[in-house]
C-alpha cells in the first residue's frame, strides 16, 4: 500500500477492490492532508458496524497510549486525528472471521505520543476517530480525546481547624489541586478513611466538603483531605476539630439549716458545674456556685404566770378560789410551760366553817341567807356608782375636746363637693394654741380653693402671711375638691382677705412664703410645731488603717481605704446629708436624683481614692437617662464633675440600680442629677400609707406619701409620722413614674359600706406631673379622712390606688384596727440620733488584709494575655472606664475598694469567691484561697459588726 507498492502487489484482486485500492493509495499514501472520500464504490453488502470504538485516553508522563477500534464487515479501517489521516505505516491491523455471521472483522491500533499531543495547538483537545469501509460505504466512530494527565501539588483550599459546641454543625472545606483528569477526594480522620455511607451524620458529597450535621464528642480529631487521580495522590494540611461542651449548673441543693439556733444567722445552698461539666475548653458556668440568705430562728420563749385573780365568792363549802393563766407571756417556739399551780383554794372563814363536822350553812342557814342578800345589794350599788362616774367622765371629756375651738362643717351636700373648715375664735386660756392671751380679730377671713394634695407635710407651722396668726384670729378655710387641710397641687389657688401685721412665732429656721393669687396653696398645719432637722451628720477619727463611715437608714457611706492616710497621721472625718431645701436648683429638664452629701474636711489629702456611696431614685438605663455627678464649689455654685457614662481619669462612677459608688480623691458636697433623654425615663417613687385617729373619735385619717426612692427621703417621713403618732399601715411599695408629662392620681377604693364613709368628691385626688417629677426629694403627701358610722366599728379595710395616667400603678391594701391595743404593728426603722459610731481598722473591711495583698500581688503585674487586674475587674462586673484604674499605683487595690463599697450590705463574700474560683484555674497563686477561708472572713466580719 505505501509508495513502494507496485502493480504486482495488487495482482489477484478483484476489479472493484483494485478500484478502491487505487483511491486509497492516491489519498492515504500521499502527504497532502486531503480527506479520503466519504464513500467509495463497493460491492453489495452491509455498512461497517463498530464493535469497539476508541476511548478517551490520558498520557501519563512520557508513555504513549494506544487507540483501537474494531468493525465488521470492514475491508479497511483508518484513523483520522485532528482532521488529518494517520499514515498507514502507523496502523497495526488484524483481520479475523466472525464465525456466527461469516463476516470479516478488522481491528486496528495506533499509538499516540506525548510529543504529538504537545505539538498540537488547536481550539479543541487532541482527538482521533476511526473510519471503516465496506462494499456499501463508510462508517465513522466517536471521537476520542487524548490529553496529557497531571495533578498539581498544592491544594486550592486546605481544610481549617474548628472549635464547635456539641451538637453544632461542622463544615470542613476542601478544594483539591488542579489536575487532568479531575482528582477524586477522600477524607481521613486520624489517618483512617471516612465512610459516609456507614454514618448518616456525615456527608462528603457536597463539592468535596466534609459536613457533620450534629457534632459529637467522638467527632473530635485530625481531619485530612486526600486528592488522587491516575497520575498521583496529594494530602492537604491536617485540620484539628475540637468539639467542646459548655458547663451547666446542677440543681441547687436544699437550703442548709440555719447556722444559729436562736436569732439571726444564715443558710446556704450550693450547686456544681457538672450538668454537664465543661470539656475540651468549654466555658465554665456563669454565676455563683454558693448562695447565702439570712435566716431568723425563733428563740424559745418560756411561759410566765399572770398575777393571781381576785378571790372568788365564798362557796357553800366555805372555800373560795383564785386562778392565774400562763400568758405573761405564753410559751412560744418550744418554750417551757409555767411551773406551779394555775388554781388555788383555801378556807374563807378562818376555820370557823366546820362545826361538829357540818358546814356552817347547815347550822345557821338564816344567817347565811342574810349575808348573801347583803353582798347582792352591795354589788348593785357599786354598779350604779360606776355608771354615774362613767357618764360624768364622758361629759367632761367632750367638753375638754370642744376647747380646741375647731368645728368641721361638712357642706359638701350644699356646695357640690366643696368643704368648708371654720376655725372658730380661740377660747381664753387654751394652752394648745400659740398665743392664747391675744384677743381675736373677728374681721379676718381666708378662703382657699384647689385640689389639696400636699408637698412637704413635715413642716409643722402655719404657712401663711405673717399677719394671719399674730394676733390669732377667727379663720375660715374653704377647700375645693377635698376636705384636707394641706398644700395644694393646683395653680388655681385663690386667696381673699385683708392683711394684718404681725409675725407668727416659731422655734425653727424654716422660712415660709406669703400667699398670692394664682399661687401655690399653702400648707395649713395643726397648731403644734415640731423641731426640724436640716441635716444628718456623723463623724469618726481615721488613721492609716482606714475604715468605714456609715449613716444607717440613709444608704450613704464613706470608705477610707487602708493606706489612704499617711502613717502616724489621723483625721476627724465627717459626713452629712442635707434634709432641708436642696441647694442644687435644677436647670431646664435636669432632675435631682439623690440627696446632697457632704464629706470633709475639704483640705484633707488622701493618697488612694476613697469610695463614696450615694443612693439615687432613677431607674438606671443609659438609653433613657443622662446622669451626672456634680460638686458644689466654695462659692456655692454647682459644677459638673463627670457624666456617669464618660471616660475619665479623675474619678470613677459605678452606677447600680439603687446607688452610685464614686471613687474620689477630694472631699466636698456631691449630688447626682439626671437629664431624661426620652419620655421612657423613669423615677422610682416609694409610696406608703400612714393612719391615725383624729380629734373626733369617729374620724380616722389616712396620709399617703409619694417620695423619691432613697432611704433618707423615706426616713424623713417616718420620723415626722412618729412625732404625729402615725402608724404605717402597709409595707411601702415602689412605683415607676415615667417622664411622659402625665399626672398622678391617688384614690381610696373598696371602703366598707354601712361601716365607713368618705365625703363626696374626695375619694380621688390628682397631682400635676411637675410636682411629682421635680419634687427635689421633698415628700409629696395627700390626706384622706374617713368617718365611722358607730363607735363600735374598730376594723378598717380599704385599698389605696396610686397610678400615673398612661403609666404604672400600685395598690396598697389597708387592713388595720383603729384601736391601739388591737393594731398589728408594721415595723420600720427610723433613726432619731444623728451620730453613729464609725468602723475603723480591719473590722471595717470584708476582705482580710492578707487576702487583699495576695490578690494585688497576683493581678498588679501586667500580663500579655490580659490575665491581670483587667480580668479581676471583668469578673467583678467592672467593664467600663478601665483607663481610670490604669493610672493608679495598684489597680487591683482600687478595684477591691470599689467591691467593698458596692457589697457592704451583702450577706457574704460569694460574688468575690465565685470570681476567684474561676480565675484560680489560670492563676496558681490564687488556688489556695479556698471558700472556707472566705466563709471564715465573712463570719468574722458579720460577728464584729453585729450583723
Tab-separated table of C-alpha atoms in Angstrom, residues 394-690:
chain	number	residue	atom	x	y	z
A	394	UNK	CA	-67.528	61.241	129.136
A	395	UNK	CA	-69.237	64.585	129.545
A	396	UNK	CA	-66.102	66.233	130.874
A	397	UNK	CA	-64.024	64.659	128.114
A	398	UNK	CA	-66.277	66.019	125.356
A	399	UNK	CA	-66.225	69.463	126.927
A	400	UNK	CA	-62.459	69.382	127.086
A	401	UNK	CA	-62.303	68.343	123.435
A	402	UNK	CA	-64.507	71.251	122.447
A	403	UNK	CA	-61.918	73.590	123.999
A	404	UNK	CA	-59.792	73.097	120.895
A	405	UNK	CA	-62.001	75.598	119.183
A	406	UNK	CA	-62.269	73.783	115.851
A	407	UNK	CA	-65.514	72.716	114.210
A	408	UNK	CA	-65.533	70.859	110.925
A	409	UNK	CA	-68.605	71.633	108.865
A	410	UNK	CA	-69.429	69.211	106.053
A	411	UNK	CA	-71.161	71.303	103.426
A	412	UNK	CA	-70.493	69.021	100.533
A	413	UNK	CA	-74.193	68.305	100.056
A	414	UNK	CA	-74.826	72.030	99.523
A	415	UNK	CA	-71.708	73.051	97.648
A	416	UNK	CA	-71.293	70.101	95.376
A	417	UNK	CA	-68.090	68.786	96.841
A	418	UNK	CA	-66.749	71.980	98.407
A	419	UNK	CA	-65.978	71.545	102.077
A	420	UNK	CA	-65.631	74.421	104.481
A	421	UNK	CA	-63.495	74.400	107.600
A	422	UNK	CA	-64.387	77.013	110.208
A	423	UNK	CA	-61.640	77.647	112.698
A	424	UNK	CA	-63.599	79.497	115.405
A	425	UNK	CA	-62.343	82.062	117.839
A	426	UNK	CA	-59.905	80.703	120.364
A	427	UNK	CA	-61.219	80.347	123.865
A	428	UNK	CA	-59.371	82.211	126.530
A	429	UNK	CA	-56.624	80.245	128.219
A	430	UNK	CA	-56.330	77.331	125.800
A	431	UNK	CA	-52.753	76.153	126.224
A	432	UNK	CA	-52.742	74.258	122.919
A	433	UNK	CA	-52.795	77.476	120.911
A	434	UNK	CA	-49.758	79.562	120.251
A	435	UNK	CA	-50.832	82.835	121.785
A	436	UNK	CA	-53.987	82.425	123.847
A	437	UNK	CA	-53.604	85.781	125.552
A	438	UNK	CA	-54.256	87.786	122.412
A	439	UNK	CA	-57.784	88.849	121.608
A	440	UNK	CA	-59.258	87.556	118.387
A	441	UNK	CA	-59.808	89.704	115.360
A	442	UNK	CA	-63.216	88.747	114.050
A	443	UNK	CA	-62.818	90.633	110.799
A	444	UNK	CA	-60.326	88.302	109.137
A	445	UNK	CA	-61.375	85.593	106.717
A	446	UNK	CA	-59.317	83.415	104.390
A	447	UNK	CA	-60.571	81.207	101.575
A	448	UNK	CA	-58.502	78.664	99.651
A	449	UNK	CA	-59.590	76.684	96.630
A	450	UNK	CA	-57.959	73.929	94.624
A	451	UNK	CA	-57.016	70.328	94.971
A	452	UNK	CA	-55.240	69.620	98.190
A	453	UNK	CA	-52.508	67.079	97.668
A	454	UNK	CA	-49.623	68.496	99.578
A	455	UNK	CA	-45.928	68.744	99.255
A	456	UNK	CA	-43.715	68.691	102.343
A	457	UNK	CA	-46.219	67.819	105.070
A	458	UNK	CA	-43.391	67.702	107.565
A	459	UNK	CA	-43.486	71.414	108.149
A	460	UNK	CA	-45.374	71.860	111.378
A	461	UNK	CA	-46.028	75.596	111.269
A	462	UNK	CA	-48.840	77.509	109.634
A	463	UNK	CA	-47.636	78.556	106.188
A	464	UNK	CA	-49.413	81.845	105.504
A	465	UNK	CA	-48.914	85.539	105.761
A	466	UNK	CA	-47.319	86.703	108.965
A	467	UNK	CA	-50.322	88.830	109.759
A	468	UNK	CA	-52.617	85.837	109.717
A	469	UNK	CA	-51.615	84.339	113.037
A	470	UNK	CA	-50.390	87.184	115.214
A	471	UNK	CA	-52.768	88.053	116.681
A	472	UNK	CA	-54.521	84.703	116.089
A	473	UNK	CA	-57.894	85.491	114.593
A	474	UNK	CA	-61.040	83.752	113.547
A	475	UNK	CA	-60.176	81.873	110.371
A	476	UNK	CA	-62.451	80.394	107.748
A	477	UNK	CA	-60.907	77.989	105.286
A	478	UNK	CA	-62.792	76.716	102.249
A	479	UNK	CA	-61.319	73.782	100.376
A	480	UNK	CA	-62.419	72.647	96.909
A	481	UNK	CA	-62.358	69.004	95.797
A	482	UNK	CA	-61.089	67.776	99.159
A	483	UNK	CA	-61.691	68.094	102.887
A	484	UNK	CA	-57.965	68.034	103.676
A	485	UNK	CA	-56.108	70.988	105.003
A	486	UNK	CA	-52.869	70.683	103.082
A	487	UNK	CA	-50.558	72.114	100.472
A	488	UNK	CA	-52.282	72.472	97.101
A	489	UNK	CA	-51.016	70.989	93.906
A	490	UNK	CA	-53.012	73.127	91.535
A	491	UNK	CA	-52.202	76.533	90.198
A	492	UNK	CA	-55.820	77.632	90.816
A	493	UNK	CA	-55.433	78.583	94.470
A	494	UNK	CA	-57.121	81.810	95.421
A	495	UNK	CA	-56.638	83.967	98.486
A	496	UNK	CA	-59.050	86.600	99.709
A	497	UNK	CA	-58.903	88.869	102.718
A	498	UNK	CA	-57.105	91.862	104.102
A	499	UNK	CA	-53.648	91.762	105.535
A	500	UNK	CA	-52.801	92.189	109.181
A	501	UNK	CA	-49.474	92.995	110.621
A	502	UNK	CA	-47.651	90.720	112.967
A	503	UNK	CA	-45.464	87.665	112.926
A	504	UNK	CA	-46.034	84.027	113.617
A	505	UNK	CA	-43.766	82.825	116.456
A	506	UNK	CA	-41.942	79.538	115.821
A	507	UNK	CA	-38.808	77.929	117.046
A	508	UNK	CA	-37.028	76.758	113.898
A	509	UNK	CA	-35.211	78.254	110.982
A	510	UNK	CA	-37.613	77.438	108.153
A	511	UNK	CA	-38.973	80.260	106.056
A	512	UNK	CA	-42.497	80.377	104.718
A	513	UNK	CA	-43.583	82.243	101.641
A	514	UNK	CA	-46.612	84.529	101.634
A	515	UNK	CA	-49.648	83.595	99.604
A	516	UNK	CA	-50.656	85.372	96.459
A	517	UNK	CA	-53.442	84.881	93.967
A	518	UNK	CA	-52.866	82.101	91.450
A	519	UNK	CA	-50.004	80.823	93.525
A	520	UNK	CA	-49.428	77.516	95.318
A	521	UNK	CA	-51.924	76.661	98.015
A	522	UNK	CA	-50.188	76.908	101.383
A	523	UNK	CA	-49.847	74.103	103.882
A	524	UNK	CA	-52.132	74.613	106.895
A	525	UNK	CA	-50.939	72.505	109.821
A	526	UNK	CA	-52.200	71.814	113.321
A	527	UNK	CA	-51.260	74.497	115.791
A	528	UNK	CA	-48.412	72.449	117.295
A	529	UNK	CA	-44.910	72.752	115.915
A	530	UNK	CA	-42.217	70.101	115.767
A	531	UNK	CA	-38.453	70.573	115.580
A	532	UNK	CA	-36.997	70.444	112.088
A	533	UNK	CA	-33.714	68.766	111.242
A	534	UNK	CA	-31.835	70.321	108.328
A	535	UNK	CA	-29.192	67.603	108.079
A	536	UNK	CA	-27.998	64.269	109.408
A	537	UNK	CA	-24.369	64.250	110.479
A	538	UNK	CA	-21.811	61.736	111.698
A	539	UNK	CA	-18.102	61.856	112.380
A	540	UNK	CA	-15.218	59.484	113.034
A	541	UNK	CA	-11.465	59.554	113.581
A	542	UNK	CA	-9.478	57.573	110.998
A	543	UNK	CA	-5.808	56.740	110.622
A	544	UNK	CA	-3.518	54.743	108.348
A	545	UNK	CA	-5.616	51.559	108.688
A	546	UNK	CA	-8.656	53.282	107.155
A	547	UNK	CA	-12.253	52.401	107.921
A	548	UNK	CA	-15.874	52.944	107.043
A	549	UNK	CA	-18.269	55.756	107.973
A	550	UNK	CA	-21.906	54.699	107.610
A	551	UNK	CA	-25.081	56.652	108.201
A	552	UNK	CA	-27.712	53.956	108.885
A	553	UNK	CA	-31.066	54.051	107.124
A	554	UNK	CA	-29.861	56.603	104.559
A	555	UNK	CA	-27.893	54.472	102.085
A	556	UNK	CA	-24.936	56.877	102.410
A	557	UNK	CA	-21.498	55.584	103.357
A	558	UNK	CA	-17.836	56.523	103.060
A	559	UNK	CA	-14.992	54.019	102.701
A	560	UNK	CA	-11.455	55.171	103.620
A	561	UNK	CA	-9.053	52.543	102.179
A	562	UNK	CA	-6.109	51.109	104.023
A	563	UNK	CA	-3.111	53.383	103.434
A	564	UNK	CA	-5.117	56.376	102.171
A	565	UNK	CA	-3.982	58.382	105.223
A	566	UNK	CA	-0.210	58.522	105.852
A	567	UNK	CA	1.170	56.656	108.846
A	568	UNK	CA	1.260	58.426	112.212
A	569	UNK	CA	-1.483	60.767	110.962
A	570	UNK	CA	-5.151	60.787	111.887
A	571	UNK	CA	-8.078	62.911	110.776
A	572	UNK	CA	-11.536	63.553	112.115
A	573	UNK	CA	-13.714	62.926	109.071
A	574	UNK	CA	-17.341	63.961	108.956
A	575	UNK	CA	-20.235	63.173	106.644
A	576	UNK	CA	-23.663	64.808	106.446
A	577	UNK	CA	-26.863	64.525	104.433
A	578	UNK	CA	-28.883	67.655	103.697
A	579	UNK	CA	-32.515	67.207	104.791
A	580	UNK	CA	-33.552	70.789	104.186
A	581	UNK	CA	-34.355	72.537	100.931
A	582	UNK	CA	-31.826	71.369	98.299
A	583	UNK	CA	-29.279	73.992	97.318
A	584	UNK	CA	-28.917	72.457	93.846
A	585	UNK	CA	-31.523	74.101	91.683
A	586	UNK	CA	-32.494	72.116	88.585
A	587	UNK	CA	-31.757	73.696	85.221
A	588	UNK	CA	-34.185	73.014	82.395
A	589	UNK	CA	-35.149	69.359	82.282
A	590	UNK	CA	-32.489	68.333	84.813
A	591	UNK	CA	-33.788	66.474	87.896
A	592	UNK	CA	-32.142	65.920	91.281
A	593	UNK	CA	-31.891	62.143	91.761
A	594	UNK	CA	-30.062	61.858	95.092
A	595	UNK	CA	-29.578	63.640	98.399
A	596	UNK	CA	-26.834	66.220	98.751
A	597	UNK	CA	-23.995	64.507	100.621
A	598	UNK	CA	-21.105	66.376	102.208
A	599	UNK	CA	-17.868	64.775	103.384
A	600	UNK	CA	-14.847	66.500	104.799
A	601	UNK	CA	-12.663	68.145	105.893
A	602	UNK	CA	-12.165	69.657	102.421
A	603	UNK	CA	-8.436	70.326	102.919
A	604	UNK	CA	-7.635	66.669	103.648
A	605	UNK	CA	-5.400	64.906	101.082
A	606	UNK	CA	-5.591	61.157	100.501
A	607	UNK	CA	-3.009	59.015	98.698
A	608	UNK	CA	-5.579	56.464	97.499
A	609	UNK	CA	-9.079	57.256	96.197
A	610	UNK	CA	-11.841	56.885	98.771
A	611	UNK	CA	-15.290	55.466	97.919
A	612	UNK	CA	-18.469	57.481	98.479
A	613	UNK	CA	-21.840	55.687	98.114
A	614	UNK	CA	-24.861	57.866	97.292
A	615	UNK	CA	-28.393	56.460	96.811
A	616	UNK	CA	-30.476	57.566	93.831
A	617	UNK	CA	-34.057	57.147	92.618
A	618	UNK	CA	-33.528	56.672	88.862
A	619	UNK	CA	-34.454	53.512	87.041
A	620	UNK	CA	-30.994	53.138	85.534
A	621	UNK	CA	-30.869	52.904	81.750
A	622	UNK	CA	-28.292	54.570	79.510
A	623	UNK	CA	-30.940	54.744	76.777
A	624	UNK	CA	-33.273	56.998	78.753
A	625	UNK	CA	-31.117	58.925	81.278
A	626	UNK	CA	-28.015	61.063	81.086
A	627	UNK	CA	-26.794	61.053	84.692
A	628	UNK	CA	-24.180	63.494	86.005
A	629	UNK	CA	-22.133	63.770	89.183
A	630	UNK	CA	-21.984	67.365	90.443
A	631	UNK	CA	-19.937	69.088	93.148
A	632	UNK	CA	-20.614	72.323	94.996
A	633	UNK	CA	-17.820	74.865	94.870
A	634	UNK	CA	-16.726	77.078	97.738
A	635	UNK	CA	-18.777	79.895	96.197
A	636	UNK	CA	-21.916	77.775	96.498
A	637	UNK	CA	-22.243	77.029	92.796
A	638	UNK	CA	-22.646	73.525	91.414
A	639	UNK	CA	-20.266	72.253	88.747
A	640	UNK	CA	-20.377	69.018	86.793
A	641	UNK	CA	-17.620	66.571	87.715
A	642	UNK	CA	-18.381	63.963	85.076
A	643	UNK	CA	-21.121	62.136	83.260
A	644	UNK	CA	-21.575	58.589	84.510
A	645	UNK	CA	-21.084	57.176	81.005
A	646	UNK	CA	-17.959	59.249	80.241
A	647	UNK	CA	-14.356	58.049	80.329
A	648	UNK	CA	-12.377	59.937	82.969
A	649	UNK	CA	-9.124	59.525	84.855
A	650	UNK	CA	-10.012	61.991	87.642
A	651	UNK	CA	-12.813	59.947	89.236
A	652	UNK	CA	-14.875	56.823	88.673
A	653	UNK	CA	-18.634	56.242	88.908
A	654	UNK	CA	-20.180	52.792	89.194
A	655	UNK	CA	-23.952	53.040	88.831
A	656	UNK	CA	-26.019	50.299	90.451
A	657	UNK	CA	-29.842	50.048	90.387
A	658	UNK	CA	-30.274	51.886	93.704
A	659	UNK	CA	-26.936	53.574	94.463
A	660	UNK	CA	-23.908	55.147	92.810
A	661	UNK	CA	-20.413	54.303	94.081
A	662	UNK	CA	-17.912	57.062	93.375
A	663	UNK	CA	-14.115	56.896	93.684
A	664	UNK	CA	-12.821	60.374	94.573
A	665	UNK	CA	-9.606	61.988	95.733
A	666	UNK	CA	-11.067	65.193	97.227
A	667	UNK	CA	-13.784	65.867	99.793
A	668	UNK	CA	-16.747	68.175	99.285
A	669	UNK	CA	-20.506	68.214	98.629
A	670	UNK	CA	-21.750	65.904	95.881
A	671	UNK	CA	-25.094	65.022	94.304
A	672	UNK	CA	-26.456	63.126	91.307
A	673	UNK	CA	-28.623	64.782	88.685
A	674	UNK	CA	-30.315	63.276	85.670
A	675	UNK	CA	-31.432	64.611	82.334
A	676	UNK	CA	-34.155	62.460	80.724
A	677	UNK	CA	-33.341	61.610	77.118
A	678	UNK	CA	-36.736	60.115	76.253
A	679	UNK	CA	-40.230	60.000	77.707
A	680	UNK	CA	-39.448	56.477	78.910
A	681	UNK	CA	-37.097	57.791	81.612
A	682	UNK	CA	-38.390	56.530	84.976
A	683	UNK	CA	-38.053	57.808	88.516
A	684	UNK	CA	-38.601	55.282	91.288
A	685	UNK	CA	-41.020	56.517	93.923
A	686	UNK	CA	-41.731	54.879	97.263
A	687	UNK	CA	-45.413	55.003	98.196
A	688	UNK	CA	-46.646	54.411	101.742
A	689	UNK	CA	-49.791	54.992	103.776
A	690	UNK	CA	-49.969	56.051	107.428
